[in-house]
Amino acid sequence: MLESQGRFWIFRTALSLISFATAAPGFAASLDLSPCSLPGLAQPARCGWFEVPEDRSAPPREGAEGRRTIKIRVAVIPALDPPSLPDPIVFISGGPGEGSIDAAPGLADAYAEVHKKRDILLVDLRGTGASAPLACEGTETRRGVQAFLDEFLP
């Protein structure tokens, strides 16, 4: 019972964070997580996609076209020692173009102690990681936007 309550809180937290960050009038979304594996992480995770409007300020269109959307990638790394506590560790990357989910192995190590009882919730914000990444001219190198910025901010 406690484990299912913990999973409910993870789902609710993820949905609340994403809904707040992507709120758009007249747009309903849902999040389904499935078992997955993340590169560099031995522990199984649960992953899913959350579809949101590409332009939150654009009104819904009539007809079959509807509103253009993008998919936001979400991953949950379950607590190591279930049942998990209801409040997950939430990580949002701060680097230019960097996705949070790519940081999963390092985060699991860095937060190993609190990860014992808490899930880790990772969200690739729009335009980062696998969430409709932005590909800008001059930033296609392995280091991406950071390599471009290094010229200006050594």
mmCIF file with all atom_site columns, C-alpha atoms in Angstrom:
data_model
loop_
_atom_site.group_PDB
_atom_site.id
_atom_site.type_symbol
_atom_site.label_atom_id
_atom_site.label_alt_id
_atom_site.label_comp_id
_atom_site.label_asym_id
_atom_site.label_entity_id
_atom_site.label_seq_id
_atom_site.pdbx_PDB_ins_code
_atom_site.Cartn_x
_atom_site.Cartn_y
_atom_site.Cartn_z
_atom_site.occupancy
_atom_site.B_iso_or_equiv
_atom_site.pdbx_formal_charge
_atom_site.auth_seq_id
_atom_site.auth_comp_id
_atom_site.auth_asym_id
_atom_site.auth_atom_id
_atom_site.pdbx_PDB_model_num
ATOM 1   C CA . MET A 1 1   ? 0.000   0.000  0.000   1.00 0.00 ? 1   MET A CA 1
ATOM 2   C CA . LEU A 1 2   ? 2.751   2.466  0.916   1.00 0.00 ? 2   LEU A CA 1
ATOM 3   C CA . GLU A 1 3   ? 4.577   1.710  -2.322  1.00 0.00 ? 3   GLU A CA 1
ATOM 4   C CA . SER A 1 4   ? 1.484   2.443  -4.417  1.00 0.00 ? 4   SER A CA 1
ATOM 5   C CA . GLN A 1 5   ? 0.944   5.690  -2.490  1.00 0.00 ? 5   GLN A CA 1
ATOM 6   C CA . GLY A 1 6   ? 4.566   6.626  -3.177  1.00 0.00 ? 6   GLY A CA 1
ATOM 7   C CA . ARG A 1 7   ? 4.111   5.921  -6.894  1.00 0.00 ? 7   ARG A CA 1
ATOM 8   C CA . PHE A 1 8   ? 0.967   8.049  -6.873  1.00 0.00 ? 8   PHE A CA 1
ATOM 9   C CA . TRP A 1 9   ? 2.927   10.963 -5.402  1.00 0.00 ? 9   TRP A CA 1
ATOM 10  C CA . ILE A 1 10  ? 5.689   10.577 -8.003  1.00 0.00 ? 10  ILE A CA 1
ATOM 11  C CA . PHE A 1 11  ? 3.127   10.626 -10.773 1.00 0.00 ? 11  PHE A CA 1
ATOM 12  C CA . ARG A 1 12  ? 1.327   13.579 -9.206  1.00 0.00 ? 12  ARG A CA 1
ATOM 13  C CA . THR A 1 13  ? 4.587   15.517 -8.690  1.00 0.00 ? 13  THR A CA 1
ATOM 14  C CA . ALA A 1 14  ? 5.743   14.853 -12.248 1.00 0.00 ? 14  ALA A CA 1
ATOM 15  C CA . LEU A 1 15  ? 2.409   15.793 -13.720 1.00 0.00 ? 15  LEU A CA 1
ATOM 16  C CA . SER A 1 16  ? 2.187   18.936 -11.564 1.00 0.00 ? 16  SER A CA 1
ATOM 17  C CA . LEU A 1 17  ? 5.691   20.092 -12.498 1.00 0.00 ? 17  LEU A CA 1
ATOM 18  C CA . ILE A 1 18  ? 5.174   19.458 -16.165 1.00 0.00 ? 18  ILE A CA 1
ATOM 19  C CA . SER A 1 19  ? 1.664   20.907 -16.185 1.00 0.00 ? 19  SER A CA 1
ATOM 20  C CA . PHE A 1 20  ? 2.857   24.062 -14.458 1.00 0.00 ? 20  PHE A CA 1
ATOM 21  C CA . ALA A 1 21  ? 5.781   24.436 -16.845 1.00 0.00 ? 21  ALA A CA 1
ATOM 22  C CA . THR A 1 22  ? 3.708   23.746 -19.937 1.00 0.00 ? 22  THR A CA 1
ATOM 23  C CA . ALA A 1 23  ? 0.249   25.023 -19.009 1.00 0.00 ? 23  ALA A CA 1
ATOM 24  C CA . ALA A 1 24  ? -1.909  25.917 -21.980 1.00 0.00 ? 24  ALA A CA 1
ATOM 25  C CA . PRO A 1 25  ? -5.603  26.726 -22.059 1.00 0.00 ? 25  PRO A CA 1
ATOM 26  C CA . GLY A 1 26  ? -7.766  24.014 -23.572 1.00 0.00 ? 26  GLY A CA 1
ATOM 27  C CA . PHE A 1 27  ? -5.032  21.362 -23.561 1.00 0.00 ? 27  PHE A CA 1
ATOM 28  C CA . ALA A 1 28  ? -5.281  18.156 -21.535 1.00 0.00 ? 28  ALA A CA 1
ATOM 29  C CA . ALA A 1 29  ? -2.331  15.800 -21.241 1.00 0.00 ? 29  ALA A CA 1
ATOM 30  C CA . SER A 1 30  ? -1.446  12.573 -19.490 1.00 0.00 ? 30  SER A CA 1
ATOM 31  C CA . LEU A 1 31  ? 1.736   10.780 -18.528 1.00 0.00 ? 31  LEU A CA 1
ATOM 32  C CA . ASP A 1 32  ? 2.207   7.017  -18.799 1.00 0.00 ? 32  ASP A CA 1
ATOM 33  C CA . LEU A 1 33  ? 5.492   5.565  -17.535 1.00 0.00 ? 33  LEU A CA 1
ATOM 34  C CA . SER A 1 34  ? 6.845   2.222  -18.766 1.00 0.00 ? 34  SER A CA 1
ATOM 35  C CA . PRO A 1 35  ? 9.880   0.177  -17.693 1.00 0.00 ? 35  PRO A CA 1
ATOM 36  C CA . CYS A 1 36  ? 13.059  1.327  -19.445 1.00 0.00 ? 36  CYS A CA 1
ATOM 37  C CA . SER A 1 37  ? 16.825  1.336  -19.108 1.00 0.00 ? 37  SER A CA 1
ATOM 38  C CA . LEU A 1 38  ? 18.925  4.496  -19.138 1.00 0.00 ? 38  LEU A CA 1
ATOM 39  C CA . PRO A 1 39  ? 22.466  4.477  -20.579 1.00 0.00 ? 39  PRO A CA 1
ATOM 40  C CA . GLY A 1 40  ? 25.099  4.114  -17.867 1.00 0.00 ? 40  GLY A CA 1
ATOM 41  C CA . LEU A 1 41  ? 22.569  3.232  -15.180 1.00 0.00 ? 41  LEU A CA 1
ATOM 42  C CA . ALA A 1 42  ? 22.421  -0.374 -13.960 1.00 0.00 ? 42  ALA A CA 1
ATOM 43  C CA . GLN A 1 43  ? 19.106  0.103  -12.170 1.00 0.00 ? 43  GLN A CA 1
ATOM 44  C CA . PRO A 1 44  ? 15.868  -0.136 -14.186 1.00 0.00 ? 44  PRO A CA 1
ATOM 45  C CA . ALA A 1 45  ? 13.840  3.049  -14.546 1.00 0.00 ? 45  ALA A CA 1
ATOM 46  C CA . ARG A 1 46  ? 10.394  4.094  -15.754 1.00 0.00 ? 46  ARG A CA 1
ATOM 47  C CA . CYS A 1 47  ? 10.194  6.416  -18.744 1.00 0.00 ? 47  CYS A CA 1
ATOM 48  C CA . GLY A 1 48  ? 7.525   8.196  -20.693 1.00 0.00 ? 48  GLY A CA 1
ATOM 49  C CA . TRP A 1 49  ? 6.629   11.123 -22.883 1.00 0.00 ? 49  TRP A CA 1
ATOM 50  C CA . PHE A 1 50  ? 4.385   14.045 -22.011 1.00 0.00 ? 50  PHE A CA 1
ATOM 51  C CA . GLU A 1 51  ? 2.854   15.801 -25.010 1.00 0.00 ? 51  GLU A CA 1
ATOM 52  C CA . VAL A 1 52  ? 2.513   19.576 -24.715 1.00 0.00 ? 52  VAL A CA 1
ATOM 53  C CA . PRO A 1 53  ? 1.638   22.454 -27.067 1.00 0.00 ? 53  PRO A CA 1
ATOM 54  C CA . GLU A 1 54  ? 4.602   23.743 -29.038 1.00 0.00 ? 54  GLU A CA 1
ATOM 55  C CA . ASP A 1 55  ? 3.369   27.298 -28.525 1.00 0.00 ? 55  ASP A CA 1
ATOM 56  C CA . ARG A 1 56  ? 1.448   27.624 -25.260 1.00 0.00 ? 56  ARG A CA 1
ATOM 57  C CA . SER A 1 57  ? 0.108   31.052 -26.182 1.00 0.00 ? 57  SER A CA 1
ATOM 58  C CA . ALA A 1 58  ? -1.402  29.950 -29.518 1.00 0.00 ? 58  ALA A CA 1
ATOM 59  C CA . PRO A 1 59  ? -5.137  29.288 -29.382 1.00 0.00 ? 59  PRO A CA 1
ATOM 60  C CA . PRO A 1 60  ? -6.351  25.805 -30.331 1.00 0.00 ? 60  PRO A CA 1
ATOM 61  C CA . ARG A 1 61  ? -7.141  25.479 -34.051 1.00 0.00 ? 61  ARG A CA 1
ATOM 62  C CA . GLU A 1 62  ? -10.273 24.028 -35.550 1.00 0.00 ? 62  GLU A CA 1
ATOM 63  C CA . GLY A 1 63  ? -10.228 20.903 -37.690 1.00 0.00 ? 63  GLY A CA 1
ATOM 64  C CA . ALA A 1 64  ? -7.955  17.901 -37.931 1.00 0.00 ? 64  ALA A CA 1
ATOM 65  C CA . GLU A 1 65  ? -4.728  19.887 -37.571 1.00 0.00 ? 65  GLU A CA 1
ATOM 66  C CA . GLY A 1 66  ? -5.348  20.996 -34.012 1.00 0.00 ? 66  GLY A CA 1
ATOM 67  C CA . ARG A 1 67  ? -2.465  22.522 -32.113 1.00 0.00 ? 67  ARG A CA 1
ATOM 68  C CA . ARG A 1 68  ? 1.158   21.624 -32.902 1.00 0.00 ? 68  ARG A CA 1
ATOM 69  C CA . THR A 1 69  ? 2.734   19.684 -30.060 1.00 0.00 ? 69  THR A CA 1
ATOM 70  C CA . ILE A 1 70  ? 6.111   18.478 -28.858 1.00 0.00 ? 70  ILE A CA 1
ATOM 71  C CA . LYS A 1 71  ? 6.941   15.570 -26.571 1.00 0.00 ? 71  LYS A CA 1
ATOM 72  C CA . ILE A 1 72  ? 8.691   16.077 -23.230 1.00 0.00 ? 72  ILE A CA 1
ATOM 73  C CA . ARG A 1 73  ? 10.767  13.119 -22.022 1.00 0.00 ? 73  ARG A CA 1
ATOM 74  C CA . VAL A 1 74  ? 10.346  12.056 -18.392 1.00 0.00 ? 74  VAL A CA 1
ATOM 75  C CA . ALA A 1 75  ? 12.182  9.372  -16.390 1.00 0.00 ? 75  ALA A CA 1
ATOM 76  C CA . VAL A 1 76  ? 11.818  8.108  -12.835 1.00 0.00 ? 76  VAL A CA 1
ATOM 77  C CA . ILE A 1 77  ? 14.589  6.137  -11.144 1.00 0.00 ? 77  ILE A CA 1
ATOM 78  C CA . PRO A 1 78  ? 12.851  4.233  -8.336  1.00 0.00 ? 78  PRO A CA 1
ATOM 79  C CA . ALA A 1 79  ? 14.137  4.405  -4.767  1.00 0.00 ? 79  ALA A CA 1
ATOM 80  C CA . LEU A 1 80  ? 16.694  1.710  -3.956  1.00 0.00 ? 80  LEU A CA 1
ATOM 81  C CA . ASP A 1 81  ? 14.973  0.637  -0.746  1.00 0.00 ? 81  ASP A CA 1
ATOM 82  C CA . PRO A 1 82  ? 11.163  0.637  -1.293  1.00 0.00 ? 82  PRO A CA 1
ATOM 83  C CA . PRO A 1 83  ? 8.716   1.789  -0.255  1.00 0.00 ? 83  PRO A CA 1
ATOM 84  C CA . SER A 1 84  ? 9.795   5.219  -1.398  1.00 0.00 ? 84  SER A CA 1
ATOM 85  C CA . LEU A 1 85  ? 8.945   8.406  0.430   1.00 0.00 ? 85  LEU A CA 1
ATOM 86  C CA . PRO A 1 86  ? 6.300   10.559 -1.285  1.00 0.00 ? 86  PRO A CA 1
ATOM 87  C CA . ASP A 1 87  ? 8.623   13.450 -2.178  1.00 0.00 ? 87  ASP A CA 1
ATOM 88  C CA . PRO A 1 88  ? 11.064  12.576 -4.981  1.00 0.00 ? 88  PRO A CA 1
ATOM 89  C CA . ILE A 1 89  ? 14.402  14.150 -5.764  1.00 0.00 ? 89  ILE A CA 1
ATOM 90  C CA . VAL A 1 90  ? 13.655  16.440 -8.714  1.00 0.00 ? 90  VAL A CA 1
ATOM 91  C CA . PHE A 1 91  ? 16.544  17.454 -10.958 1.00 0.00 ? 91  PHE A CA 1
ATOM 92  C CA . ILE A 1 92  ? 16.372  20.045 -13.708 1.00 0.00 ? 92  ILE A CA 1
ATOM 93  C CA . SER A 1 93  ? 19.569  20.625 -15.710 1.00 0.00 ? 93  SER A CA 1
ATOM 94  C CA . GLY A 1 94  ? 20.953  24.104 -15.974 1.00 0.00 ? 94  GLY A CA 1
ATOM 95  C CA . GLY A 1 95  ? 23.450  23.759 -18.813 1.00 0.00 ? 95  GLY A CA 1
ATOM 96  C CA . PRO A 1 96  ? 22.648  25.091 -22.274 1.00 0.00 ? 96  PRO A CA 1
ATOM 97  C CA . GLY A 1 97  ? 20.730  22.394 -24.113 1.00 0.00 ? 97  GLY A CA 1
ATOM 98  C CA . GLU A 1 98  ? 21.617  19.740 -21.557 1.00 0.00 ? 98  GLU A CA 1
ATOM 99  C CA . GLY A 1 99  ? 18.955  17.175 -20.805 1.00 0.00 ? 99  GLY A CA 1
ATOM 100 C CA . SER A 1 100 ? 18.384  16.000 -17.233 1.00 0.00 ? 100 SER A CA 1
ATOM 101 C CA . ILE A 1 101 ? 17.901  12.363 -18.197 1.00 0.00 ? 101 ILE A CA 1
ATOM 102 C CA . ASP A 1 102 ? 21.427  12.096 -19.635 1.00 0.00 ? 102 ASP A CA 1
ATOM 103 C CA . ALA A 1 103 ? 22.719  12.929 -16.143 1.00 0.00 ? 103 ALA A CA 1
ATOM 104 C CA . ALA A 1 104 ? 20.961  9.917  -14.543 1.00 0.00 ? 104 ALA A CA 1
ATOM 105 C CA . PRO A 1 105 ? 24.086  7.850  -13.710 1.00 0.00 ? 105 PRO A CA 1
ATOM 106 C CA . GLY A 1 106 ? 25.878  10.766 -12.051 1.00 0.00 ? 106 GLY A CA 1
ATOM 107 C CA . LEU A 1 107 ? 22.787  11.851 -10.143 1.00 0.00 ? 107 LEU A CA 1
ATOM 108 C CA . ALA A 1 108 ? 22.126  8.347  -8.841  1.00 0.00 ? 108 ALA A CA 1
ATOM 109 C CA . ASP A 1 109 ? 25.719  8.288  -7.513  1.00 0.00 ? 109 ASP A CA 1
ATOM 110 C CA . ALA A 1 110 ? 25.724  11.856 -6.168  1.00 0.00 ? 110 ALA A CA 1
ATOM 111 C CA . TYR A 1 111 ? 22.437  11.391 -4.305  1.00 0.00 ? 111 TYR A CA 1
ATOM 112 C CA . ALA A 1 112 ? 22.963  7.741  -3.354  1.00 0.00 ? 112 ALA A CA 1
ATOM 113 C CA . GLU A 1 113 ? 22.112  8.282  0.323   1.00 0.00 ? 113 GLU A CA 1
ATOM 114 C CA . VAL A 1 114 ? 18.765  10.049 -0.223  1.00 0.00 ? 114 VAL A CA 1
ATOM 115 C CA . HIS A 1 115 ? 18.048  7.874  -3.265  1.00 0.00 ? 115 HIS A CA 1
ATOM 116 C CA . LYS A 1 116 ? 17.718  4.903  -0.928  1.00 0.00 ? 116 LYS A CA 1
ATOM 117 C CA . LYS A 1 117 ? 14.254  6.100  0.105   1.00 0.00 ? 117 LYS A CA 1
ATOM 118 C CA . ARG A 1 118 ? 13.365  8.604  -2.630  1.00 0.00 ? 118 ARG A CA 1
ATOM 119 C CA . ASP A 1 119 ? 12.718  8.231  -6.338  1.00 0.00 ? 119 ASP A CA 1
ATOM 120 C CA . ILE A 1 120 ? 14.642  10.511 -8.690  1.00 0.00 ? 120 ILE A CA 1
ATOM 121 C CA . LEU A 1 121 ? 12.435  12.409 -11.148 1.00 0.00 ? 121 LEU A CA 1
ATOM 122 C CA . LEU A 1 122 ? 14.148  13.658 -14.318 1.00 0.00 ? 122 LEU A CA 1
ATOM 123 C CA . VAL A 1 123 ? 12.552  15.858 -16.970 1.00 0.00 ? 123 VAL A CA 1
ATOM 124 C CA . ASP A 1 124 ? 14.199  16.946 -20.223 1.00 0.00 ? 124 ASP A CA 1
ATOM 125 C CA . LEU A 1 125 ? 12.735  20.431 -20.557 1.00 0.00 ? 125 LEU A CA 1
ATOM 126 C CA . ARG A 1 126 ? 11.513  21.526 -23.985 1.00 0.00 ? 126 ARG A CA 1
ATOM 127 C CA . GLY A 1 127 ? 14.416  22.044 -26.370 1.00 0.00 ? 127 GLY A CA 1
ATOM 128 C CA . THR A 1 128 ? 16.840  19.947 -24.282 1.00 0.00 ? 128 THR A CA 1
ATOM 129 C CA . GLY A 1 129 ? 17.920  16.314 -24.274 1.00 0.00 ? 129 GLY A CA 1
ATOM 130 C CA . ALA A 1 130 ? 15.343  14.253 -26.167 1.00 0.00 ? 130 ALA A CA 1
ATOM 131 C CA . SER A 1 131 ? 12.506  16.804 -25.742 1.00 0.00 ? 131 SER A CA 1
ATOM 132 C CA . ALA A 1 132 ? 12.383  18.425 -29.190 1.00 0.00 ? 132 ALA A CA 1
ATOM 133 C CA . PRO A 1 133 ? 16.062  19.439 -28.996 1.00 0.00 ? 133 PRO A CA 1
ATOM 134 C CA . LEU A 1 134 ? 17.063  22.676 -30.653 1.00 0.00 ? 134 LEU A CA 1
ATOM 135 C CA . ALA A 1 135 ? 19.717  22.251 -33.339 1.00 0.00 ? 135 ALA A CA 1
ATOM 136 C CA . CYS A 1 136 ? 21.275  25.634 -33.980 1.00 0.00 ? 136 CYS A CA 1
ATOM 137 C CA . GLU A 1 137 ? 23.894  26.322 -36.642 1.00 0.00 ? 137 GLU A CA 1
ATOM 138 C CA . GLY A 1 138 ? 27.345  26.369 -35.086 1.00 0.00 ? 138 GLY A CA 1
ATOM 139 C CA . THR A 1 139 ? 26.378  24.183 -32.134 1.00 0.00 ? 139 THR A CA 1
ATOM 140 C CA . GLU A 1 140 ? 26.394  20.738 -33.765 1.00 0.00 ? 140 GLU A CA 1
ATOM 141 C CA . THR A 1 141 ? 29.701  19.715 -32.166 1.00 0.00 ? 141 THR A CA 1
ATOM 142 C CA . ARG A 1 142 ? 29.868  17.048 -29.478 1.00 0.00 ? 142 ARG A CA 1
ATOM 143 C CA . ARG A 1 143 ? 29.866  19.771 -26.810 1.00 0.00 ? 143 ARG A CA 1
ATOM 144 C CA . GLY A 1 144 ? 26.854  21.551 -28.322 1.00 0.00 ? 144 GLY A CA 1
ATOM 145 C CA . VAL A 1 145 ? 25.878  25.015 -27.146 1.00 0.00 ? 145 VAL A CA 1
ATOM 146 C CA . GLN A 1 146 ? 28.553  24.994 -24.432 1.00 0.00 ? 146 GLN A CA 1
ATOM 147 C CA . ALA A 1 147 ? 31.329  24.853 -27.071 1.00 0.00 ? 147 ALA A CA 1
ATOM 148 C CA . PHE A 1 148 ? 29.782  27.893 -28.762 1.00 0.00 ? 148 PHE A CA 1
ATOM 149 C CA . LEU A 1 149 ? 29.592  29.806 -25.455 1.00 0.00 ? 149 LEU A CA 1
ATOM 150 C CA . ASP A 1 150 ? 33.170  28.922 -24.470 1.00 0.00 ? 150 ASP A CA 1
ATOM 151 C CA . GLU A 1 151 ? 34.395  31.384 -27.107 1.00 0.00 ? 151 GLU A CA 1
ATOM 152 C CA . PHE A 1 152 ? 32.588  34.202 -25.305 1.00 0.00 ? 152 PHE A CA 1
ATOM 153 C CA . LEU A 1 153 ? 32.880  33.028 -21.709 1.00 0.00 ? 153 LEU A CA 1
ATOM 154 C CA . PRO A 1 154 ? 36.272  31.294 -21.378 1.00 0.00 ? 154 PRO A CA 1
#
